[in-house]
XYZ file of C-alpha atoms in Angstrom:
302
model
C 51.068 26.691 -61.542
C 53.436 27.885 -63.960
C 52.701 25.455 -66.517
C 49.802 25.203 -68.983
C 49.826 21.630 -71.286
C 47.310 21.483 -74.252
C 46.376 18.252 -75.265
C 45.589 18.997 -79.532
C 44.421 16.291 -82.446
C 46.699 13.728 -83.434
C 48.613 13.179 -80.648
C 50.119 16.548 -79.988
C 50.997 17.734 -76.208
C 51.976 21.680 -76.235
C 53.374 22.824 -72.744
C 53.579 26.885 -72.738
C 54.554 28.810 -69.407
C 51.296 30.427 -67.271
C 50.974 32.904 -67.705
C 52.785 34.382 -70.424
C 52.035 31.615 -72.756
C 55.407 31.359 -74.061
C 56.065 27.955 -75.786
C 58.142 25.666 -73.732
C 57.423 21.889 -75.198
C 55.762 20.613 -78.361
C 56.254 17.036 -79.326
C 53.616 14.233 -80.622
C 53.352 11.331 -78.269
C 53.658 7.675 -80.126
C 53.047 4.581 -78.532
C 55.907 2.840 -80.202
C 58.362 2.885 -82.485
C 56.495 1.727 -85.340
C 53.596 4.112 -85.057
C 56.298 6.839 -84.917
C 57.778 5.851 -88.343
C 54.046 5.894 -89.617
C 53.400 8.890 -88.150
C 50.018 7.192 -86.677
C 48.746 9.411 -83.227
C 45.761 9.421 -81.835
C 44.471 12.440 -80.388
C 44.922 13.568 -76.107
C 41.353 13.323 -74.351
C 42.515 14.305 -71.046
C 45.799 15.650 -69.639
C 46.867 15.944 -65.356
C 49.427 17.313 -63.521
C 50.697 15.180 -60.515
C 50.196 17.716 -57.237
C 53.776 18.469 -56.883
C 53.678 19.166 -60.375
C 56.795 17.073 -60.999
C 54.595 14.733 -63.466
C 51.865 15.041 -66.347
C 49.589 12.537 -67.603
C 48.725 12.261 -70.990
C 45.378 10.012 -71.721
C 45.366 9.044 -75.605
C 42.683 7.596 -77.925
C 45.428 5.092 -78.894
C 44.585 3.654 -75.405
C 47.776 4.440 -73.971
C 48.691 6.668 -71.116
C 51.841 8.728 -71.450
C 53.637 9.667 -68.176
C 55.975 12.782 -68.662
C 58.774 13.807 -65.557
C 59.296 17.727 -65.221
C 62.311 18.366 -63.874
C 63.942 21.731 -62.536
C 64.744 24.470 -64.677
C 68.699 24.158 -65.412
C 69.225 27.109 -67.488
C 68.351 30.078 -63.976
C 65.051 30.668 -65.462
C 61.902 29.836 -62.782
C 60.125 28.111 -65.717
C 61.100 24.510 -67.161
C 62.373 24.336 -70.546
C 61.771 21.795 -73.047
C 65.071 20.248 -71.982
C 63.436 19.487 -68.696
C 60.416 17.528 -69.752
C 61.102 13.962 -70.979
C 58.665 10.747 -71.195
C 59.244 8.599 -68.434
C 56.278 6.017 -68.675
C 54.053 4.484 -70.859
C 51.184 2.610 -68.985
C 49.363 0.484 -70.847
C 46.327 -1.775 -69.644
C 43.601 -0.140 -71.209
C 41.017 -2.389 -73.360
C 39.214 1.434 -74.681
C 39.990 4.980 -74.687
C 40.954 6.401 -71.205
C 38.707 9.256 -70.349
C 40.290 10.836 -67.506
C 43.278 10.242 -64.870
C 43.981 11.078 -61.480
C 47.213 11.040 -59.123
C 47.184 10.107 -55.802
C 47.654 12.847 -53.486
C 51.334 11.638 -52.765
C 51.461 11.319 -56.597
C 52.969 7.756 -56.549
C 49.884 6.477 -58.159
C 47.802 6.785 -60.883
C 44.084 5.938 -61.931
C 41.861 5.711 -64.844
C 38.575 5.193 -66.210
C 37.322 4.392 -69.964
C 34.804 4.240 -72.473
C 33.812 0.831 -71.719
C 33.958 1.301 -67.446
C 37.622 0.041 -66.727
C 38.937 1.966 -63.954
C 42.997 0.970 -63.822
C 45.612 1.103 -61.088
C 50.024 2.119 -61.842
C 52.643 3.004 -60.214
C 53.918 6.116 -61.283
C 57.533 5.250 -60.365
C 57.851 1.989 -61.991
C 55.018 2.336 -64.883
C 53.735 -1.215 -63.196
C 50.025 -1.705 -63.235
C 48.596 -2.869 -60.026
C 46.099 -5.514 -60.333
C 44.630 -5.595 -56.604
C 42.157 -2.638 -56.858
C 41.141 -3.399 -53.039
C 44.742 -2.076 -51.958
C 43.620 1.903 -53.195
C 40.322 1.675 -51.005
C 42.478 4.108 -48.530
C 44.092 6.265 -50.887
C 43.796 9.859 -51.103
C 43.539 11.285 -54.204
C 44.466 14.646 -55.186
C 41.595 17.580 -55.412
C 39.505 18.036 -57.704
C 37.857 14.767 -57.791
C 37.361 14.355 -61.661
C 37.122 10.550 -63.167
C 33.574 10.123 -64.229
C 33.519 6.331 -61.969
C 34.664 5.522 -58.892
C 33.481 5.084 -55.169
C 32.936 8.748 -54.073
C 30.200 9.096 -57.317
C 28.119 6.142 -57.832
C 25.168 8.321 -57.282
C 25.856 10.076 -60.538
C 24.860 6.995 -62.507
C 21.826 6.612 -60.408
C 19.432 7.332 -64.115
C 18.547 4.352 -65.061
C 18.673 4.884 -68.860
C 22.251 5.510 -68.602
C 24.917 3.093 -69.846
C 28.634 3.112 -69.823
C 29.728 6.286 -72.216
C 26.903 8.498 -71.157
C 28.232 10.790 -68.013
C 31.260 12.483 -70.311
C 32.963 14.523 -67.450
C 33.062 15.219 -64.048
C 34.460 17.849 -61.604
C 34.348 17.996 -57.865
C 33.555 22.115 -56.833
C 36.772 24.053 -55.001
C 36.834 24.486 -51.038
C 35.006 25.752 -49.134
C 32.632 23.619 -51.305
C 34.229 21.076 -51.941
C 31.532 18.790 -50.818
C 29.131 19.088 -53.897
C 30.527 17.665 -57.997
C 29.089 18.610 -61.391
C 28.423 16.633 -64.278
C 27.765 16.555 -67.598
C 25.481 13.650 -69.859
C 24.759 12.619 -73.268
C 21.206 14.747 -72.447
C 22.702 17.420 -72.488
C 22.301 17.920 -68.882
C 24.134 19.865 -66.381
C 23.766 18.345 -62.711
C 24.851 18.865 -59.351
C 25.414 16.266 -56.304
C 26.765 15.942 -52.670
C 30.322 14.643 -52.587
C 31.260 12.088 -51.760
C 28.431 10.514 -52.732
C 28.310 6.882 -52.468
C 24.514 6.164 -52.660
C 22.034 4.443 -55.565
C 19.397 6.929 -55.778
C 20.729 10.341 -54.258
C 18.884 14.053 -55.280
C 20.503 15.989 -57.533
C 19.972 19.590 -58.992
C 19.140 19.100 -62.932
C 20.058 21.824 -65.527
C 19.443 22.380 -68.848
C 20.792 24.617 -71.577
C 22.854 22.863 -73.928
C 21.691 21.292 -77.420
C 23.525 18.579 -77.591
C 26.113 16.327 -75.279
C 28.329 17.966 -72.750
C 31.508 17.028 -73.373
C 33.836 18.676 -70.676
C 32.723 20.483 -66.870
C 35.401 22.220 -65.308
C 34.719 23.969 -61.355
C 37.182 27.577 -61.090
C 38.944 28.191 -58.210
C 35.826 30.734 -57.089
C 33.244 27.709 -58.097
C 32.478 29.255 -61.413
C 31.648 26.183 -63.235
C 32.271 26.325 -66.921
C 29.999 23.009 -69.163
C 31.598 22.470 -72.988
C 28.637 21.621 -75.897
C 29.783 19.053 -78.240
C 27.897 19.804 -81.395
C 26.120 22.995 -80.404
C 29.909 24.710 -80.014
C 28.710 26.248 -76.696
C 29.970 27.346 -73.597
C 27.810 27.779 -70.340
C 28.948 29.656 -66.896
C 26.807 28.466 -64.095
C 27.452 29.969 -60.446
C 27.211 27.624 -57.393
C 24.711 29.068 -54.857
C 23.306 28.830 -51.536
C 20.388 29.718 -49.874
C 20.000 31.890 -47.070
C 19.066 28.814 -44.962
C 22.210 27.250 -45.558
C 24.727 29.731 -45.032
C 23.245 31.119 -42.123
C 25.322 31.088 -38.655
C 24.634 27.846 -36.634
C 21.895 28.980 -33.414
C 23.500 30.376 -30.549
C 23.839 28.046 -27.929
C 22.265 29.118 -24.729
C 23.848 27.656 -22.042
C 22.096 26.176 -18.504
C 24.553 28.921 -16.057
C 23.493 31.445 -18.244
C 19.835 31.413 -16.909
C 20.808 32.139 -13.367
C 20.073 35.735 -12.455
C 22.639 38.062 -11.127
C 21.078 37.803 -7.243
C 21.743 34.286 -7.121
C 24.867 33.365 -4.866
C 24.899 29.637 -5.770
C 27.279 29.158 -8.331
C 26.013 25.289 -8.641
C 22.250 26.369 -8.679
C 22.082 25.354 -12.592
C 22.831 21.486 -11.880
C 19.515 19.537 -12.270
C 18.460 22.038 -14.535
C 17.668 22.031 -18.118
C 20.424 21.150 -20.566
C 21.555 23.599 -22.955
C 19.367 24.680 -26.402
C 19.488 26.233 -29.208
C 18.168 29.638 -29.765
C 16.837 30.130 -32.816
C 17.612 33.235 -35.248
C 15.010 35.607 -35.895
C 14.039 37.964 -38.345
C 16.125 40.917 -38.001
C 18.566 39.756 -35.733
C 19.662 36.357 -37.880
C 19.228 35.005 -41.361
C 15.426 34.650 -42.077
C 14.637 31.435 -44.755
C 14.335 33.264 -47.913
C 13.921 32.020 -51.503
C 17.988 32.494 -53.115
C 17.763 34.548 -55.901
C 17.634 33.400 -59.552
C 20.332 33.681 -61.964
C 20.038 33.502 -65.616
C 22.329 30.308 -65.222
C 22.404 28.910 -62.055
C 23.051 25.663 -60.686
C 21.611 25.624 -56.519
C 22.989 23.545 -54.463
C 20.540 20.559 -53.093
């Protein structure tokens, strides 16, 4: 994108263009008049840009959810100025601090989780919050997959010692896989699961590393996956890898007609025959099974 928002302390959202980093908007977000004249903001916990990138969502401490519109650049630059970006919505609803939103993949909705397990439905075009969460069991959302709760990761609570605050962020990897999601505990834990992944007790990959809570996981468009420390002020890269065994070639297929030898004259002889297999890959010719080699940070895949 062109666009890269900051969410800082006290309720200040910074917008600078990508990738020059030239200032564009900088204004504190209050959720009301009053709290503007006492100049009471909370600080932003998580910030989202819709996927058309007409919209970003700003989730505050203050509980509130501030819904900016980013219009078209009127001035003949490409980038838009701070003319361009106005508040359009506050969405209110939530009984604790929102960690994390997420747009629909149409971007005329928007969801969030907090502290104390609320997970909250609005319309982005109205600011209305919808009540009937069975009417979003359908609904694509947009990619990467990164509220800590919700359907697709149920598995990651499957620990049994955790409760409600203890998985701090989530991120779903970039295709082509975009079928595994990292996360990161109050253990200080790094781990790794299938997405979607709707089950109780699934397997995960488990890493270590950090000294104290992991507070943000973010996946790179390669799958470079980058886990925040809280109090040990740390910053781990881990690399997504797969074994030999899984990124081998599928077998090649070895057809019935392909058994028939060249002095048959039947063209039908192969009916009644054995059904096609699977030829397995051998060493030298395929991918033998073979141990992937270790990183010094590495999360496998399971």
């Amino acid at each position: 994108g062109d666009l890269l928002a900051l969410g800082c302390d006290k309720g200040s959202l910074e917008i600078h263009s990508f990738p020059a980093l030239q200032p564009v908007f900088l204004e504190t977000l209050y959720a009301s008049p009053a709290a503007a004249s006492a100049g009471v903001a909370e600080r932003l916990g998580d910030l989202k840009f819709s996927p058309d990138g007409r919209m970003l969502a700003a989730a505050s401490w203050d509980q509130m959810i501030y819904l900016l519109h980013i219009g078209d650049s009127h001035d003949g630059y490409e980038v838009p100025t701070g003319d361009d970006i106005t508040l359009h919505r506050i969405l209110s609803g939530n009984s604790s601090t929102p960690l994390s939103v997420l747009f629909s993949a149409n971007g005329q909705y928007l969801t969030s989780c907090s502290k104390d397990g609320q997970i909250l439905f609005w319309n982005t075009g109205t600011g209305s919050r919808s009540k009937a969460t069975s009417a979003f069991r359908d609904t694509r959302w947009q990619s990467p997959w990164t509220l800590p709760m919700g359907w697709p990761v149920i598995g990651v609570w499957s620990d049994r010692s955790y409760d409600t605050s203890d998985v701090k962020s989530l991120c779903q990897a970039s295709a082509p896989d975009d079928n595994y999601v990292a996360s990161g505990d109050d253990k200080g834990q790094v781990k790794l699961f299938r997405f979607p992944n709707p089950y109780l007790d699934p397997q995960c990959q488990v890493a270590g590393g950090h000294a104290a809570f992991v507070t943000k996981v973010r996946f790179s468009c390669s799958n470079l996956l980058a886990s925040l420390g809280g109090d040990d002020s740390s910053i781990i890269l881990w690399t997504l890898e797969r074994t030999l065994e899984d990124a081998r070639p599928p077998a090649r297929l070895v057809h019935p007609w392909s058994r028939l030898g060249a002095d048959v004259d039947d063209d039908y002889a192969f009916l009644g025959g054995a059904s096609a297999a699977s030829q397995p890959n051998v060493r030298g010719g395929g991918y033998p099974p073979q141990a992937p080699t270790p990183a010094s940070a590495a999360a496998q895949a399971p």
